[in-house]
Short mmCIF file of C-alpha atoms in Angstrom, two decimals:
data_model
loop_
_atom_site.label_atom_id
_atom_site.label_comp_id
_atom_site.label_asym_id
_atom_site.label_seq_id
_atom_site.Cartn_x
_atom_site.Cartn_y
_atom_site.Cartn_z
CA MET A 1 -0.18 48.09 0.66
CA ALA A 2 -1.03 48.91 -2.91
CA ASN A 3 0.14 45.50 -4.01
CA THR A 4 -1.98 43.58 -1.53
CA GLY A 5 -5.28 45.16 -2.56
CA PRO A 6 -5.78 43.16 -5.77
CA GLN A 7 -4.70 39.99 -4.01
CA ASP A 8 -7.24 40.55 -1.25
CA ASP A 9 -9.92 41.19 -3.85
CA GLN A 10 -9.02 37.97 -5.65
CA LEU A 11 -9.08 36.02 -2.39
CA ALA A 12 -12.45 37.48 -1.44
CA GLN A 13 -13.85 36.69 -4.88
CA SER A 14 -12.42 33.16 -4.71
CA ASP A 15 -13.91 32.63 -1.25
CA SER A 16 -17.28 33.86 -2.50
CA VAL A 17 -17.26 31.47 -5.46
CA GLY A 18 -16.08 28.55 -3.30
CA ALA A 19 -18.76 29.22 -0.71
CA GLY A 20 -21.35 29.44 -3.43
CA LYS A 21 -20.30 26.05 -4.75
CA HIS A 22 -20.31 24.55 -1.30
CA ASN A 23 -23.85 25.75 -0.58
CA ARG A 24 -25.39 25.30 -4.01
CA HIS A 25 -27.09 22.10 -2.90
CA HIS A 26 -28.42 23.54 0.35
CA TYR A 27 -32.16 23.29 -0.12
CA GLY A 28 -33.40 25.86 2.33
CA SER A 29 -35.92 28.51 1.44
CA CYS A 30 -34.39 31.45 3.35
CA THR A 31 -31.75 33.48 1.55
CA ALA A 32 -29.84 36.61 2.28
CA PRO A 33 -30.71 39.40 -0.17
CA ASP A 34 -27.10 40.21 -0.93
CA ALA A 35 -25.78 36.63 -1.08
CA GLN A 36 -25.95 35.87 -4.77
CA HIS A 37 -23.85 33.16 -6.37
CA PRO A 38 -21.98 34.42 -9.45
CA GLY A 39 -23.74 31.78 -11.51
CA GLY A 40 -27.17 33.05 -10.54
CA HIS A 41 -27.88 30.76 -7.54
CA GLN A 42 -28.66 32.35 -4.21
CA ARG A 43 -26.16 31.49 -1.52
CA LEU A 44 -27.20 30.77 2.05
CA PRO A 45 -25.15 31.66 5.12
CA ASN A 46 -22.87 28.82 6.08
CA ARG A 47 -24.54 27.37 9.15
CA ALA A 48 -21.56 25.13 9.78
CA GLN A 49 -19.45 28.06 10.99
CA SER A 50 -20.66 27.99 14.58
CA PRO A 51 -23.52 26.70 16.68
CA SER A 52 -24.59 30.23 17.58
CA ASN A 53 -24.82 31.22 13.95
CA SER A 54 -26.93 28.13 13.28
CA ASN A 55 -29.39 28.99 16.06
CA THR A 56 -29.69 32.59 14.90
CA PHE A 57 -30.26 31.49 11.34
CA ASN A 58 -32.95 29.00 12.38
CA GLU A 59 -34.76 31.68 14.39
CA LEU A 60 -34.71 34.21 11.56
CA CYS A 61 -35.62 31.69 8.85
CA PRO A 62 -38.09 29.07 10.08
CA TYR A 63 -38.26 25.82 8.16
CA THR A 64 -41.02 25.35 5.66
CA GLU A 65 -42.43 22.36 3.81
CA THR A 66 -40.16 23.04 0.86
CA ASP A 67 -37.02 22.71 2.98
CA PRO A 68 -35.16 19.41 2.69
CA LEU A 69 -34.73 17.02 5.56
CA LEU A 70 -31.05 16.46 4.79
CA PRO A 71 -29.42 19.71 3.66
CA ASN A 72 -25.86 19.54 2.36
CA VAL A 73 -24.45 21.73 5.11
CA HIS A 74 -22.68 19.82 7.84
CA MET A 75 -22.29 20.44 11.52
CA PRO A 76 -19.05 21.85 12.94
CA GLY A 77 -16.15 19.46 12.67
CA SER A 78 -17.62 17.43 9.84
CA LYS A 79 -15.02 15.44 7.94
CA VAL A 80 -16.79 16.33 4.74
CA ASN A 81 -16.23 20.03 5.44
CA GLU A 82 -12.56 19.35 6.10
CA VAL A 83 -12.15 17.46 2.83
CA MET A 84 -13.84 20.20 0.82
CA GLU A 85 -11.81 22.94 2.48
CA LYS A 86 -8.47 21.17 2.05
CA ASP A 87 -8.87 19.59 -1.35
CA PRO A 88 -12.01 20.68 -3.22
CA GLU A 89 -10.68 19.17 -6.45
CA ASP A 90 -10.87 15.72 -4.84
CA CYS A 91 -14.66 15.63 -5.34
CA SER A 92 -15.61 14.16 -8.67
CA ALA A 93 -19.13 15.57 -8.71
CA GLN A 94 -19.89 19.18 -9.40
CA ASP A 95 -20.43 21.83 -6.74
CA GLY A 96 -18.50 20.13 -3.97
CA VAL A 97 -20.68 17.03 -3.69
CA ARG A 98 -18.99 13.68 -3.87
CA GLU A 99 -20.06 11.46 -6.73
CA MET A 100 -21.53 8.16 -5.66
CA PRO A 101 -19.27 5.20 -6.45
CA SER A 102 -20.15 3.22 -9.55
CA GLU A 103 -22.18 0.10 -8.88
CA SER A 104 -22.18 -2.98 -11.08
CA VAL A 105 -25.30 -5.02 -11.74
CA ARG A 106 -23.72 -7.99 -10.00
CA SER A 107 -22.95 -5.96 -6.89
CA MET A 108 -26.46 -4.51 -6.90
CA VAL A 109 -28.09 -7.94 -7.17
CA LEU A 110 -25.94 -9.43 -4.41
CA GLN A 111 -26.66 -6.53 -2.06
CA ILE A 112 -30.41 -6.58 -2.73
CA LEU A 113 -30.92 -10.36 -2.86
CA VAL A 114 -30.17 -11.34 0.74
CA PRO A 115 -32.27 -8.59 2.40
CA PHE A 116 -35.03 -9.25 -0.16
CA LEU A 117 -35.13 -12.96 0.76
CA LEU A 118 -35.05 -12.15 4.47
CA ALA A 119 -37.90 -9.68 4.04
CA GLY A 120 -39.86 -12.27 2.06
CA LEU A 121 -39.39 -14.91 4.71
CA GLY A 122 -40.53 -12.38 7.30
CA THR A 123 -43.74 -11.75 5.37
CA VAL A 124 -44.25 -15.50 4.93
CA SER A 125 -43.97 -15.93 8.70
CA ALA A 126 -46.42 -13.08 9.21
CA GLY A 127 -48.90 -14.74 6.84
CA MET A 128 -48.60 -18.03 8.68
CA LEU A 129 -49.11 -16.28 12.01
CA LEU A 130 -52.15 -14.41 10.68
CA ASP A 131 -53.60 -17.70 9.49
CA ILE A 132 -53.30 -19.03 13.06
CA VAL A 133 -54.52 -16.03 15.05
CA GLN A 134 -57.56 -15.42 12.83
CA HIS A 135 -59.19 -18.27 14.78
CA TRP A 136 -58.52 -16.69 18.20
CA GLU A 137 -61.57 -15.51 20.12
CA VAL A 138 -60.71 -11.82 19.90
CA PHE A 139 -60.40 -12.00 16.10
CA GLN A 140 -63.74 -13.82 15.92
CA ARG A 141 -65.61 -11.42 18.24
CA VAL A 142 -63.91 -8.12 17.29
CA THR A 143 -63.54 -8.57 13.53
CA GLU A 144 -62.52 -4.91 13.08
CA ILE A 145 -59.00 -6.02 14.03
CA PHE A 146 -58.66 -7.27 10.44
CA ILE A 147 -59.08 -3.65 9.31
CA LEU A 148 -56.22 -2.71 11.63
CA VAL A 149 -53.83 -5.34 10.26
CA PRO A 150 -52.85 -3.69 6.92
CA ALA A 151 -52.76 -0.24 8.52
CA LEU A 152 -50.41 -1.35 11.33
CA LEU A 153 -48.29 -3.53 9.05
CA GLY A 154 -48.10 -0.51 6.74
CA LEU A 155 -46.41 1.50 9.50
CA LYS A 156 -43.12 -0.10 8.44
CA GLY A 157 -43.52 1.77 5.14
CA ASN A 158 -44.81 4.96 6.71
CA LEU A 159 -42.15 5.13 9.41
CA GLU A 160 -39.43 2.46 9.37
CA MET A 161 -38.78 2.46 5.61
CA THR A 162 -38.99 6.24 5.52
CA LEU A 163 -36.45 6.46 8.34
CA ALA A 164 -34.24 3.96 6.52
CA SER A 165 -34.43 5.97 3.30
CA ARG A 166 -33.65 9.27 5.07
CA LEU A 167 -30.67 7.83 6.95
CA SER A 168 -29.42 6.08 3.80
CA THR A 169 -29.46 9.39 1.95
CA ALA A 170 -27.75 11.03 4.94
CA VAL A 171 -24.93 8.48 4.75
CA ASN A 172 -24.51 8.88 1.00
CA VAL A 173 -24.38 12.68 1.08
CA GLY A 174 -22.03 12.79 4.09
CA GLU A 175 -24.41 13.91 6.84
CA MET A 176 -23.26 11.27 9.35
CA GLU A 177 -19.51 11.77 9.32
CA THR A 178 -19.05 12.91 12.92
CA ALA A 179 -20.47 11.39 16.10
CA ARG A 180 -22.25 14.64 16.95
CA GLU A 181 -24.17 15.03 13.72
CA LYS A 182 -24.81 11.28 13.50
CA TRP A 183 -26.44 10.90 16.91
CA SER A 184 -28.29 14.20 16.66
CA LEU A 185 -29.89 13.00 13.45
CA ILE A 186 -30.60 9.49 14.80
CA ILE A 187 -32.09 10.53 18.17
CA GLY A 188 -34.21 13.26 16.60
CA ASN A 189 -35.62 10.91 13.98
CA LEU A 190 -36.27 8.10 16.45
CA ALA A 191 -38.17 10.42 18.79
CA LEU A 192 -40.16 11.77 15.87
CA LYS A 193 -40.95 8.23 14.76
CA GLN A 194 -42.27 7.27 18.20
CA MET A 195 -44.55 10.29 18.25
CA GLN A 196 -45.81 9.57 14.74
CA ALA A 197 -46.36 5.90 15.56
CA THR A 198 -48.49 6.79 18.58
CA VAL A 199 -50.64 9.23 16.62
CA LEU A 200 -50.98 6.93 13.61
CA GLY A 201 -51.89 3.99 15.84
CA LEU A 202 -54.73 6.01 17.34
CA LEU A 203 -55.92 7.24 13.92
CA ALA A 204 -55.83 3.70 12.50
CA ALA A 205 -57.95 2.45 15.41
CA LEU A 206 -60.47 5.27 14.98
CA ALA A 207 -60.68 4.48 11.25
CA ALA A 208 -61.27 0.80 12.07
CA VAL A 209 -63.97 1.75 14.58
CA PHE A 210 -65.70 3.97 12.02
CA LEU A 211 -65.51 1.42 9.20
CA GLY A 212 -66.70 -1.34 11.53
CA TRP A 213 -69.63 0.80 12.62
CA VAL A 214 -70.51 1.45 8.96
CA LEU A 215 -70.40 -2.27 8.14
CA GLU A 216 -72.17 -3.61 11.23
CA GLY A 217 -74.38 -0.66 12.14
CA TYR A 218 -73.14 -0.59 15.76
CA MET A 219 -69.92 -0.64 17.81
CA LEU A 220 -69.52 -1.59 21.47
CA LEU A 221 -67.65 0.98 23.54
CA ASN A 222 -65.39 -1.64 25.16
CA HIS A 223 -64.49 -3.03 21.76
CA ALA A 224 -63.64 0.47 20.52
CA ALA A 225 -61.41 1.02 23.56
CA LEU A 226 -59.74 -2.35 22.94
CA LEU A 227 -59.00 -1.42 19.33
CA CYS A 228 -57.53 1.96 20.31
CA SER A 229 -55.39 0.54 23.12
CA ALA A 230 -54.10 -2.42 21.11
CA SER A 231 -53.37 -0.28 18.07
CA VAL A 232 -51.51 2.50 19.93
CA THR A 233 -49.46 0.06 22.03
CA THR A 234 -48.62 -2.14 19.05
CA ALA A 235 -47.56 0.81 16.93
CA PHE A 236 -45.37 2.21 19.72
CA LEU A 237 -43.59 -1.02 20.68
CA ALA A 238 -43.12 -2.28 17.12
CA SER A 239 -41.80 1.10 15.98
CA LEU A 240 -39.33 1.24 18.88
CA LEU A 241 -37.92 -2.24 18.22
CA GLN A 242 -37.68 -1.78 14.46
CA GLY A 243 -36.18 1.70 14.79
CA ILE A 244 -33.32 0.39 16.93
CA ILE A 245 -32.69 -2.42 14.44
CA MET A 246 -32.78 0.09 11.58
CA VAL A 247 -30.17 2.36 13.11
CA GLY A 248 -27.85 -0.62 13.59
CA VAL A 249 -28.29 -1.66 9.96
CA ILE A 250 -27.52 1.84 8.64
CA ILE A 251 -24.40 2.26 10.78
CA GLY A 252 -23.22 -1.28 9.99
CA SER A 253 -23.74 -0.76 6.23
CA LYS A 254 -21.71 2.44 6.37
CA ARG A 255 -18.82 0.75 8.15
CA ILE A 256 -18.53 -2.25 5.81
CA GLY A 257 -19.00 -0.24 2.63
CA ILE A 258 -22.43 -1.50 1.48
CA ASN A 259 -24.83 0.96 -0.14
CA PRO A 260 -27.57 1.31 2.51
CA ASP A 261 -30.13 2.18 -0.20
CA ASN A 262 -29.97 -1.46 -1.31
CA VAL A 263 -30.28 -3.14 2.09
CA ALA A 264 -31.86 -0.77 4.61
CA THR A 265 -35.46 -0.64 3.40
CA PRO A 266 -35.90 -4.43 2.88
CA ILE A 267 -34.25 -5.21 6.21
CA ALA A 268 -36.61 -2.68 7.82
CA ALA A 269 -39.42 -4.91 6.59
CA SER A 270 -37.76 -8.27 7.23
CA PHE A 271 -39.29 -8.89 10.61
CA GLY A 272 -41.48 -5.80 10.83
CA ASP A 273 -44.65 -7.61 9.78
CA LEU A 274 -44.00 -10.55 12.11
CA ILE A 275 -43.14 -8.35 15.11
CA THR A 276 -46.13 -6.06 14.58
CA LEU A 277 -48.62 -8.87 14.05
CA ALA A 278 -47.36 -10.86 17.05
CA ILE A 279 -47.63 -7.84 19.36
CA LEU A 280 -51.10 -6.97 18.01
CA ALA A 281 -52.44 -10.50 18.43
CA CYS A 282 -51.10 -11.01 21.96
CA LEU A 283 -52.17 -7.57 23.19
CA SER A 284 -55.63 -7.85 21.66
CA GLN A 285 -56.24 -11.27 23.20
CA GLY A 286 -54.95 -10.11 26.60
CA LEU A 287 -57.07 -6.96 26.61
CA TYR A 288 -60.10 -8.92 25.45
CA GLU A 289 -59.78 -11.28 28.41
CA CYS A 290 -59.70 -8.25 30.74
CA ILE A 291 -62.88 -6.67 29.38
CA GLU A 292 -65.26 -8.48 31.72
CA LEU A 293 -63.39 -8.01 35.02
CA TYR A 294 -61.17 -4.97 34.37
CA PRO A 295 -62.70 -2.90 31.55
CA TYR A 296 -60.67 0.19 32.53
CA VAL A 297 -57.34 -1.48 31.61
CA SER A 298 -57.74 -0.67 27.92
CA TYR A 299 -58.32 3.01 28.71
CA LEU A 300 -55.32 3.28 31.04
CA VAL A 301 -52.91 1.59 28.62
CA CYS A 302 -53.98 3.85 25.76
CA LEU A 303 -53.72 7.01 27.90
CA PHE A 304 -50.25 6.04 29.12
CA PHE A 305 -48.71 5.87 25.64
CA LEU A 306 -50.60 8.95 24.48
CA GLY A 307 -49.21 10.79 27.52
CA LEU A 308 -45.64 10.18 26.31
CA THR A 309 -46.27 12.16 23.11
CA PRO A 310 -45.11 15.58 24.48
CA LEU A 311 -41.78 14.02 25.47
CA TRP A 312 -41.14 12.83 21.91
CA VAL A 313 -42.11 16.25 20.56
CA VAL A 314 -39.54 17.97 22.79
CA VAL A 315 -36.74 15.52 21.89
CA SER A 316 -37.40 15.55 18.14
CA SER A 317 -37.60 19.34 18.01
CA ARG A 318 -33.94 19.59 19.03
CA ASN A 319 -32.78 18.37 15.60
CA PRO A 320 -33.50 20.63 12.58
CA ALA A 321 -34.19 17.71 10.24
CA SER A 322 -36.77 16.05 12.48
CA ARG A 323 -38.20 19.42 13.56
CA ILE A 324 -39.36 20.03 9.97
CA LEU A 325 -41.45 16.86 10.00
CA LEU A 326 -43.19 17.85 13.23
CA TYR A 327 -45.15 20.32 11.10
CA THR A 328 -44.92 19.12 7.50
CA GLY A 329 -44.54 15.33 7.62
CA TRP A 330 -48.12 14.34 8.39
CA GLU A 331 -49.69 14.51 4.96
CA PRO A 332 -48.02 11.42 3.43
CA ILE A 333 -48.24 9.14 6.47
CA ILE A 334 -51.88 9.94 7.27
CA THR A 335 -52.88 9.57 3.62
CA ALA A 336 -50.97 6.28 3.46
CA MET A 337 -52.72 5.06 6.61
CA VAL A 338 -56.12 5.79 5.04
CA ILE A 339 -55.14 3.93 1.85
CA SER A 340 -53.95 0.92 3.88
CA SER A 341 -57.19 0.97 5.88
CA ILE A 342 -59.13 0.63 2.63
CA GLY A 343 -57.05 -2.47 1.92
CA GLY A 344 -57.92 -3.67 5.42
CA LEU A 345 -61.60 -3.14 4.72
CA ILE A 346 -61.28 -5.36 1.64
CA LEU A 347 -59.53 -8.01 3.74
CA ASP A 348 -62.19 -7.82 6.46
CA THR A 349 -65.02 -8.33 3.97
CA THR A 350 -63.35 -11.29 2.22
CA VAL A 351 -61.80 -13.19 5.14
CA SER A 352 -65.07 -15.01 5.85
CA ASP A 353 -65.91 -15.65 2.18
CA PRO A 354 -65.68 -19.42 1.48
CA ASN A 355 -64.49 -18.65 -2.05
CA MET A 356 -61.49 -16.76 -0.61
CA VAL A 357 -60.32 -19.44 1.82
CA GLY A 358 -56.53 -19.37 2.10
CA MET A 359 -56.12 -15.82 0.79
CA ILE A 360 -55.18 -14.44 4.20
CA VAL A 361 -51.95 -16.48 4.20
CA TYR A 362 -50.73 -14.91 0.97
CA THR A 363 -51.81 -11.32 1.66
CA PRO A 364 -48.78 -10.24 3.78
CA VAL A 365 -46.43 -11.86 1.24
CA MET A 366 -48.01 -10.10 -1.73
CA ASN A 367 -48.22 -6.72 -0.01
CA GLY A 368 -44.84 -6.90 1.69
CA ILE A 369 -42.80 -7.94 -1.33
CA GLY A 370 -44.33 -5.28 -3.57
CA GLY A 371 -43.75 -2.57 -0.98
CA ASN A 372 -40.16 -3.68 -0.34
CA LEU A 373 -39.17 -3.58 -4.01
CA ALA A 374 -40.85 -0.22 -4.58
CA ALA A 375 -39.14 1.20 -1.47
CA ILE A 376 -35.69 0.14 -2.70
CA GLN A 377 -36.24 1.91 -6.03
CA SER A 378 -37.65 4.98 -4.29
CA SER A 379 -34.65 5.26 -1.99
CA ARG A 380 -32.22 4.94 -4.91
CA ILE A 381 -33.97 7.57 -7.05
CA ALA A 382 -34.14 10.00 -4.12
CA THR A 383 -30.43 9.61 -3.40
CA ASP A 384 -29.65 10.14 -7.09
CA LEU A 385 -31.61 13.40 -7.14
CA TYR A 386 -29.89 14.63 -3.99
CA HIS A 387 -26.53 14.02 -5.64
CA HIS A 388 -27.06 15.44 -9.08
CA CYS A 389 -29.96 17.90 -9.18
CA PRO A 390 -30.46 21.33 -7.60
CA PRO A 391 -33.76 21.75 -5.73
CA ARG A 392 -36.89 21.91 -7.87
CA GLN A 393 -34.93 20.87 -10.95
CA VAL A 394 -35.05 17.43 -12.58
CA PRO A 395 -33.08 15.92 -15.49
CA GLU A 396 -34.22 16.66 -19.03
CA ASP A 397 -35.65 13.18 -19.58
CA ARG A 398 -37.94 13.63 -16.55
CA ARG A 399 -39.58 16.82 -17.80
CA SER A 400 -41.57 15.28 -20.64
CA CYS A 401 -44.82 13.29 -20.34
CA TYR A 402 -44.35 10.03 -18.48
CA ASN A 403 -43.81 6.87 -20.52
CA PRO A 404 -43.55 3.43 -18.80
CA CYS A 405 -40.73 2.52 -21.18
CA ARG A 406 -38.67 5.24 -19.51
CA THR A 407 -38.69 3.26 -16.26
CA PHE A 408 -37.24 0.03 -17.63
CA CYS A 409 -35.54 0.88 -20.93
CA GLY A 410 -32.10 2.41 -20.59
CA SER A 411 -28.61 1.87 -19.26
CA GLY A 412 -28.67 4.27 -16.30
CA ALA A 413 -28.33 3.12 -12.71
CA ASN A 414 -32.04 3.61 -12.00
CA HIS A 415 -33.00 1.75 -15.18
CA ARG A 416 -30.80 -1.19 -14.21
CA SER A 417 -32.19 -1.29 -10.69
CA SER A 418 -35.80 -1.28 -11.93
CA GLN A 419 -34.97 -4.15 -14.30
CA VAL A 420 -33.30 -6.11 -11.50
CA LEU A 421 -36.18 -5.52 -9.08
CA LEU A 422 -38.80 -6.63 -11.61
CA LEU A 423 -36.80 -9.74 -12.47
CA LEU A 424 -36.66 -10.70 -8.78
CA VAL A 425 -40.46 -10.98 -8.54
CA VAL A 426 -40.94 -14.39 -10.16
CA PRO A 427 -38.07 -16.36 -8.54
CA GLY A 428 -38.70 -14.65 -5.22
CA HIS A 429 -42.39 -15.49 -5.09
CA LEU A 430 -41.70 -19.07 -6.22
CA ILE A 431 -39.39 -19.48 -3.23
CA PHE A 432 -41.98 -17.98 -0.88
CA LEU A 433 -44.84 -20.10 -2.27
CA TYR A 434 -42.78 -23.24 -1.79
CA THR A 435 -41.88 -22.11 1.74
CA ILE A 436 -45.57 -21.63 2.58
CA HIS A 437 -46.28 -25.09 1.15
CA LEU A 438 -43.61 -26.66 3.39
CA MET A 439 -44.70 -24.77 6.53
CA LYS A 440 -48.41 -25.48 6.11
CA GLY A 441 -48.06 -29.06 4.94
CA SER A 442 -50.53 -28.34 2.15
CA THR A 443 -50.75 -29.94 -1.25
CA SER A 444 -48.35 -28.53 -3.82
CA PRO A 445 -49.63 -25.38 -5.58
CA THR A 446 -51.02 -26.22 -9.00
CA PRO A 447 -49.59 -24.64 -12.17
CA VAL A 448 -52.82 -22.67 -12.64
CA PHE A 449 -52.63 -21.23 -9.11
CA ILE A 450 -48.95 -20.32 -9.53
CA THR A 451 -49.66 -18.67 -12.91
CA PHE A 452 -52.46 -16.50 -11.53
CA PHE A 453 -50.48 -15.60 -8.41
CA LEU A 454 -47.32 -14.63 -10.32
CA ALA A 455 -49.35 -12.65 -12.87
CA VAL A 456 -50.92 -10.38 -10.26
CA ALA A 457 -47.58 -10.10 -8.41
CA LEU A 458 -45.81 -8.93 -11.58
CA LEU A 459 -48.63 -6.49 -12.33
CA GLN A 460 -48.41 -5.08 -8.80
CA VAL A 461 -44.63 -4.54 -8.84
CA PHE A 462 -44.63 -3.21 -12.42
CA THR A 463 -47.27 -0.64 -11.47
CA LEU A 464 -45.47 0.38 -8.28
CA LEU A 465 -42.11 0.86 -10.03
CA CYS A 466 -43.78 3.01 -12.69
CA ILE A 467 -45.52 5.08 -10.03
CA ALA A 468 -42.21 5.52 -8.17
CA ASP A 469 -40.41 6.64 -11.32
CA TRP A 470 -43.13 9.21 -11.99
CA MET A 471 -43.85 10.32 -8.42
CA ILE A 472 -40.38 11.02 -7.03
CA PRO A 473 -39.24 13.57 -9.68
CA CYS A 474 -42.65 15.25 -9.29
CA LEU A 475 -42.14 15.55 -5.54
CA TRP A 476 -38.63 16.87 -6.08
CA ARG A 477 -39.90 19.47 -8.57
CA MET A 478 -42.52 20.62 -6.04
CA GLY A 479 -39.82 21.04 -3.39
CA LYS A 480 -40.98 18.12 -1.22
CA ASP A 481 -38.49 15.69 0.26
CA PRO A 482 -38.89 12.40 -1.68
CA ASP A 483 -37.49 10.26 1.15
CA SER A 484 -40.37 11.26 3.43
CA TYR A 485 -43.20 11.47 0.92
CA SER A 486 -42.75 8.67 -1.61
CA ILE A 487 -42.28 5.52 0.50
CA PRO A 488 -45.47 5.93 2.60
CA TYR A 489 -47.50 6.37 -0.56
CA LEU A 490 -45.83 3.45 -2.33
CA THR A 491 -46.12 0.96 0.52
CA ALA A 492 -49.76 1.93 1.12
CA LEU A 493 -50.50 1.50 -2.58
CA ALA A 494 -48.72 -1.87 -2.38
CA ASP A 495 -51.14 -2.91 0.39
CA LEU A 496 -54.20 -1.74 -1.54
CA LEU A 497 -53.09 -3.10 -4.92
CA GLY A 498 -51.82 -6.37 -3.46
CA THR A 499 -55.04 -7.09 -1.55
CA ALA A 500 -57.30 -6.09 -4.45
CA LEU A 501 -55.30 -8.04 -7.05
CA LEU A 502 -55.15 -11.09 -4.78
CA VAL A 503 -58.94 -10.98 -4.41
CA LEU A 504 -59.17 -10.81 -8.20
CA ALA A 505 -56.84 -13.79 -8.59
CA PHE A 506 -58.81 -15.90 -6.11
CA PHE A 507 -62.07 -14.90 -7.80
CA LEU A 508 -60.70 -15.99 -11.19
CA LEU A 509 -59.48 -19.24 -9.65
CA TRP A 510 -62.99 -19.86 -8.32
CA LEU A 511 -64.46 -19.14 -11.75
CA VAL A 512 -62.24 -21.72 -13.43
CA GLY A 513 -62.92 -24.22 -10.63
CA GLU A 514 -59.31 -24.34 -9.41
CA LYS A 515 -58.76 -25.57 -5.86
CA VAL A 516 -56.50 -23.38 -3.71
CA PRO A 517 -54.04 -25.25 -1.42
CA THR A 518 -55.14 -24.42 2.15
CA GLY A 519 -53.30 -26.98 4.26
CA ASP A 520 -54.40 -29.84 6.43
#
């Protein structure tokens, strides 16, 4: 017995150190007072031991805004837990977290290029559709719908791209290894997204009603009900369809070995604009035709989708990751919706300006491409921080005052990706401009028009990448989850910057007397 004492002490000390390493990257805010890591880090109870322990821990330590959405503690039976328990030396990264595989520039470009082109073609189609439906009766009589357009199209950044970024990070840090943890995370996030889409759709409609009342001085009650009903229904249906597509993309990327950070966010936007705009146009026209004979239809449709909100709250609250966002995830998406609505106000005031004829076709392309590229970079930086940095700590080069050269000058993975994304702007927009020319049957864009258009597009993407490089480490340092906070802000800023810069470009074209190709 005397001989086994030291061995037991060594084993206990070894287990304590190993557990401390395993939980070092758990970003919760609740700690046991006596659970100190030998290196100075507090160690959390291992919630992966049993479901009952997890429930008790959640009751004693409620989640707060500083908790992460994807903690590095896995559910029972996780393959990642098994690997770490059997062969902890097999992990190349420190503290029991697997190092992300190296990624060449060629591989990065190939993975980004196809989804980027698909997303661009989706925004081109949305622009062409918007050019057609702007002449429909409902768009002519209820012009506040134009204020809704950027806000509803921006939902793909607020919700779909955010979901894509969260699930991409979950795949890369090993949170979707077992069927149980995978579907718990997916169902919880989808239910949360439906609830957020319903609420945001209503808020966007109320903002459009208010801004329309400010501009016109009056607002018909039936028109206000039409805006609310069309906005809520569009947000709900578009979010449901895109969410299902997004889950398939994430799972498919994981199975074939593609980094989902490179493909998920642009694919989320590929047909998001087209789907959302098509649903909005058809619903608005249908509800408008019912106003005279059946004015109560708009109220009933809106109340039906709002009545489903408690169901989504109950379902999403069953998953810890989505339960956090029920209370703390509203700030970025509501702020982003307000920013996008300001872009919609600019669009509404310029759509009837004869000097801005043709701008509406290019607006979804400009806004969508900028938001897609910024979202890719945001997702990559967030995943990098999850892998290499403890909570509230950032690398040394991120602690000094921000310098734009830091974003593009360097040999790191994030530097290379920002260079690649910026270089894609010119050839990508040239392809999309030529596609618009072919689809509209317009005269070929002049060199002056192309120069002005590409100049504002480069300025938009350059600004967004710089903001992403500055914003995400700041969010991480404040303890906020960058996957959920950064993309809504970036895509909303892409809408506002894109619309404003496009207005500037068209104004300069008018000053120099350049004719904009508008089609036959």
